[in-house]
């Protein structure tokens, strides 16, 4: 199975390019990461479609377009090295980040998903990722500061702890809102945080508090 995906992944990458993704590093990551590895057996036939899919535990693997676009936005903002991801989920976005940036830290609140994602990344020989089972609202203080922070679940407001863990000049991307969500970008300059609204989006909620 692993060997046969290359044509489908390349076709997905070409589709995303037609939809407006331009960053060659991101397009190459999409073409080289087997998305079917991150998806349950019964949904394998949809693995290379440009759509979000259920991954169990009431969660979803994000649509490839949004994965690519958010990764591209971080690169356009100058991020290259250290990235924190909140909401590991299937691990697919994590794998794309691992191919695009130097070092990834990823936090997931559901232990079963975190464990499964870890196994998948090792299967793909991606070793520049550290994962933590924890509450994303708190970020990952001991590894801060981060050049980029990407949140893949929607919060009612930007978690304060995440803003504090941005490096000076760092960039945070997060979906904000409940039924009406917007992807926002926050750029840190010293104690100043500048917010830009990027686009309407649809993500599962960033759950407050406890971990499972
Ligand atoms: N990028 C992932 C998206 C998964 S959906 C993918 O494409 O597979 C969002 C994920 O965020 C879910 O796995 C959910 O369990 C996780 N999540 C929700 N609230 C969280 C929180 N407070 N802390 C950490 N992870 C959280």
GROMACS .gro file of N, CA and C and ligand atoms in nm, residues 55 57 59-63 67 85-94 107-110 113 134-137 152-153 203-211, ligand 1:
model
  140
   55UNK      N    1  -1.207   1.075   1.218
   55UNK     CA    2  -1.095   0.990   1.263
   55UNK      C    3  -1.127   0.922   1.397
   57UNK      N    4  -1.347   0.928   1.791
   57UNK     CA    5  -1.347   1.016   1.909
   57UNK      C    6  -1.414   1.150   1.879
   59UNK      N    7  -1.365   1.339   1.629
   59UNK     CA    8  -1.269   1.434   1.570
   59UNK      C    9  -1.256   1.411   1.419
   60UNK      N   10  -1.190   1.503   1.351
   60UNK     CA   11  -1.172   1.490   1.206
   60UNK      C   12  -1.028   1.518   1.165
   61UNK      N   13  -0.988   1.455   1.055
   61UNK     CA   14  -0.863   1.494   0.989
   61UNK      C   15  -0.902   1.614   0.901
   62UNK      N   16  -0.826   1.721   0.908
   62UNK     CA   17  -0.863   1.845   0.838
   62UNK      C   18  -0.857   1.826   0.686
   63UNK      N   19  -0.929   1.915   0.617
   63UNK     CA   20  -0.927   1.914   0.471
   63UNK      C   21  -0.784   1.947   0.423
   67UNK      N   22  -0.495   2.241   0.550
   67UNK     CA   23  -0.363   2.198   0.602
   67UNK      C   24  -0.252   2.268   0.523
   85UNK      N   25   0.218   2.286   1.739
   85UNK     CA   26   0.084   2.256   1.687
   85UNK      C   27  -0.006   2.217   1.804
   86UNK      N   28  -0.127   2.275   1.807
   86UNK     CA   29  -0.224   2.236   1.909
   86UNK      C   30  -0.334   2.155   1.841
   87UNK      N   31  -0.352   2.028   1.884
   87UNK     CA   32  -0.451   1.939   1.822
   87UNK      C   33  -0.386   1.848   1.720
   88UNK      N   34  -0.309   1.749   1.768
   88UNK     CA   35  -0.238   1.656   1.679
   88UNK      C   36  -0.337   1.578   1.593
   89UNK      N   37  -0.448   1.533   1.653
   89UNK     CA   38  -0.549   1.455   1.580
   89UNK      C   39  -0.490   1.334   1.513
   90UNK      N   40  -0.511   1.323   1.382
   90UNK     CA   41  -0.459   1.208   1.307
   90UNK      C   42  -0.307   1.211   1.294
   91UNK      N   43  -0.249   1.332   1.301
   91UNK     CA   44  -0.104   1.346   1.281
   91UNK      C   45  -0.068   1.388   1.138
   92UNK      N   46  -0.169   1.403   1.051
   92UNK     CA   47  -0.139   1.437   0.911
   92UNK      C   48  -0.080   1.579   0.899
   93UNK      N   49  -0.148   1.676   0.964
   93UNK     CA   50  -0.092   1.812   0.961
   93UNK      C   51   0.049   1.813   1.023
   94UNK      N   52   0.065   1.735   1.128
   94UNK     CA   53   0.196   1.727   1.195
   94UNK      C   54   0.302   1.678   1.096
  107UNK      N   55   0.069   1.904   2.061
  107UNK     CA   56  -0.005   1.871   2.184
  107UNK      C   57  -0.145   1.821   2.148
  108UNK      N   58  -0.187   1.709   2.208
  108UNK     CA   59  -0.319   1.651   2.184
  108UNK      C   60  -0.380   1.609   2.317
  109UNK      N   61  -0.511   1.636   2.335
  109UNK     CA   62  -0.574   1.606   2.464
  109UNK      C   63  -0.627   1.462   2.473
  110UNK      N   64  -0.646   1.394   2.358
  110UNK     CA   65  -0.697   1.256   2.363
  110UNK      C   66  -0.580   1.159   2.346
  113UNK      N   67  -0.550   0.917   2.041
  113UNK     CA   68  -0.513   0.982   1.914
  113UNK      C   69  -0.365   1.018   1.914
  134UNK      N   70  -0.165   1.649   2.644
  134UNK     CA   71  -0.189   1.759   2.738
  134UNK      C   72  -0.297   1.852   2.686
  135UNK      N   73  -0.319   1.959   2.761
  135UNK     CA   74  -0.421   2.057   2.726
  135UNK      C   75  -0.359   2.171   2.645
  136UNK      N   76  -0.405   2.183   2.522
  136UNK     CA   77  -0.350   2.282   2.430
  136UNK      C   78  -0.368   2.426   2.473
  137UNK      N   79  -0.468   2.455   2.556
  137UNK     CA   80  -0.486   2.593   2.605
  137UNK      C   81  -0.360   2.640   2.676
  152UNK      N   82  -0.532   2.375   1.551
  152UNK     CA   83  -0.618   2.308   1.452
  152UNK      C   84  -0.753   2.269   1.511
  153UNK      N   85  -0.798   2.347   1.611
  153UNK     CA   86  -0.932   2.334   1.666
  153UNK      C   87  -0.975   2.475   1.706
  203UNK      N   88  -1.380   2.427   1.196
  203UNK     CA   89  -1.300   2.330   1.272
  203UNK      C   90  -1.381   2.275   1.389
  204UNK      N   91  -1.341   2.158   1.440
  204UNK     CA   92  -1.400   2.107   1.565
  204UNK      C   93  -1.352   2.199   1.679
  205UNK      N   94  -1.426   2.200   1.793
  205UNK     CA   95  -1.389   2.293   1.900
  205UNK      C   96  -1.260   2.257   1.974
  206UNK      N   97  -1.189   2.360   2.018
  206UNK     CA   98  -1.077   2.343   2.110
  206UNK      C   99  -1.141   2.327   2.248
  207UNK      N  100  -1.135   2.204   2.299
  207UNK     CA  101  -1.207   2.171   2.422
  207UNK      C  102  -1.136   2.236   2.541
  208UNK      N  103  -1.214   2.300   2.631
  208UNK     CA  104  -1.150   2.361   2.747
  208UNK      C  105  -1.107   2.260   2.852
  209UNK      N  106  -0.997   2.286   2.919
  209UNK     CA  107  -0.962   2.212   3.040
  209UNK      C  108  -0.913   2.070   3.024
  210UNK      N  109  -0.987   1.976   3.085
  210UNK     CA  110  -0.943   1.836   3.106
  210UNK      C  111  -0.889   1.764   2.983
  211UNK      N  112  -0.804   1.664   3.009
  211UNK     CA  113  -0.757   1.578   2.901
  211UNK      C  114  -0.814   1.438   2.918
  213LIG     N1  115  -0.471   1.861   1.247
  213LIG     C1  116  -0.555   1.752   1.287
  213LIG     C2  117  -0.689   1.806   1.330
  213LIG     C3  118  -0.758   1.719   1.424
  213LIG     S1  119  -0.911   1.783   1.485
  213LIG     C4  120  -0.571   1.655   1.171
  213LIG     O1  121  -0.573   1.701   1.057
  213LIG     O2  122  -0.583   1.535   1.194
  213LIG     C5  123  -0.860   1.875   1.626
  213LIG     C6  124  -0.787   1.800   1.733
  213LIG     O3  125  -0.769   1.889   1.843
  213LIG     C7  126  -0.859   1.678   1.788
  213LIG     O4  127  -0.775   1.567   1.781
  213LIG     C8  128  -0.889   1.715   1.932
  213LIG     O5  129  -0.885   1.606   2.022
  213LIG     C9  130  -0.779   1.815   1.962
  213LIG     N2  131  -0.811   1.906   2.073
  213LIG    C10  132  -0.930   1.966   2.101
  213LIG     N3  133  -0.919   2.042   2.212
  213LIG    C11  134  -0.791   2.030   2.255
  213LIG    C12  135  -0.718   2.084   2.364
  213LIG     N4  136  -0.773   2.165   2.454
  213LIG     N5  137  -0.588   2.049   2.378
  213LIG    C13  138  -0.526   1.968   2.288
  213LIG     N6  139  -0.590   1.913   2.183
  213LIG    C14  140  -0.721   1.944   2.166
   0.00000   0.00000   0.00000
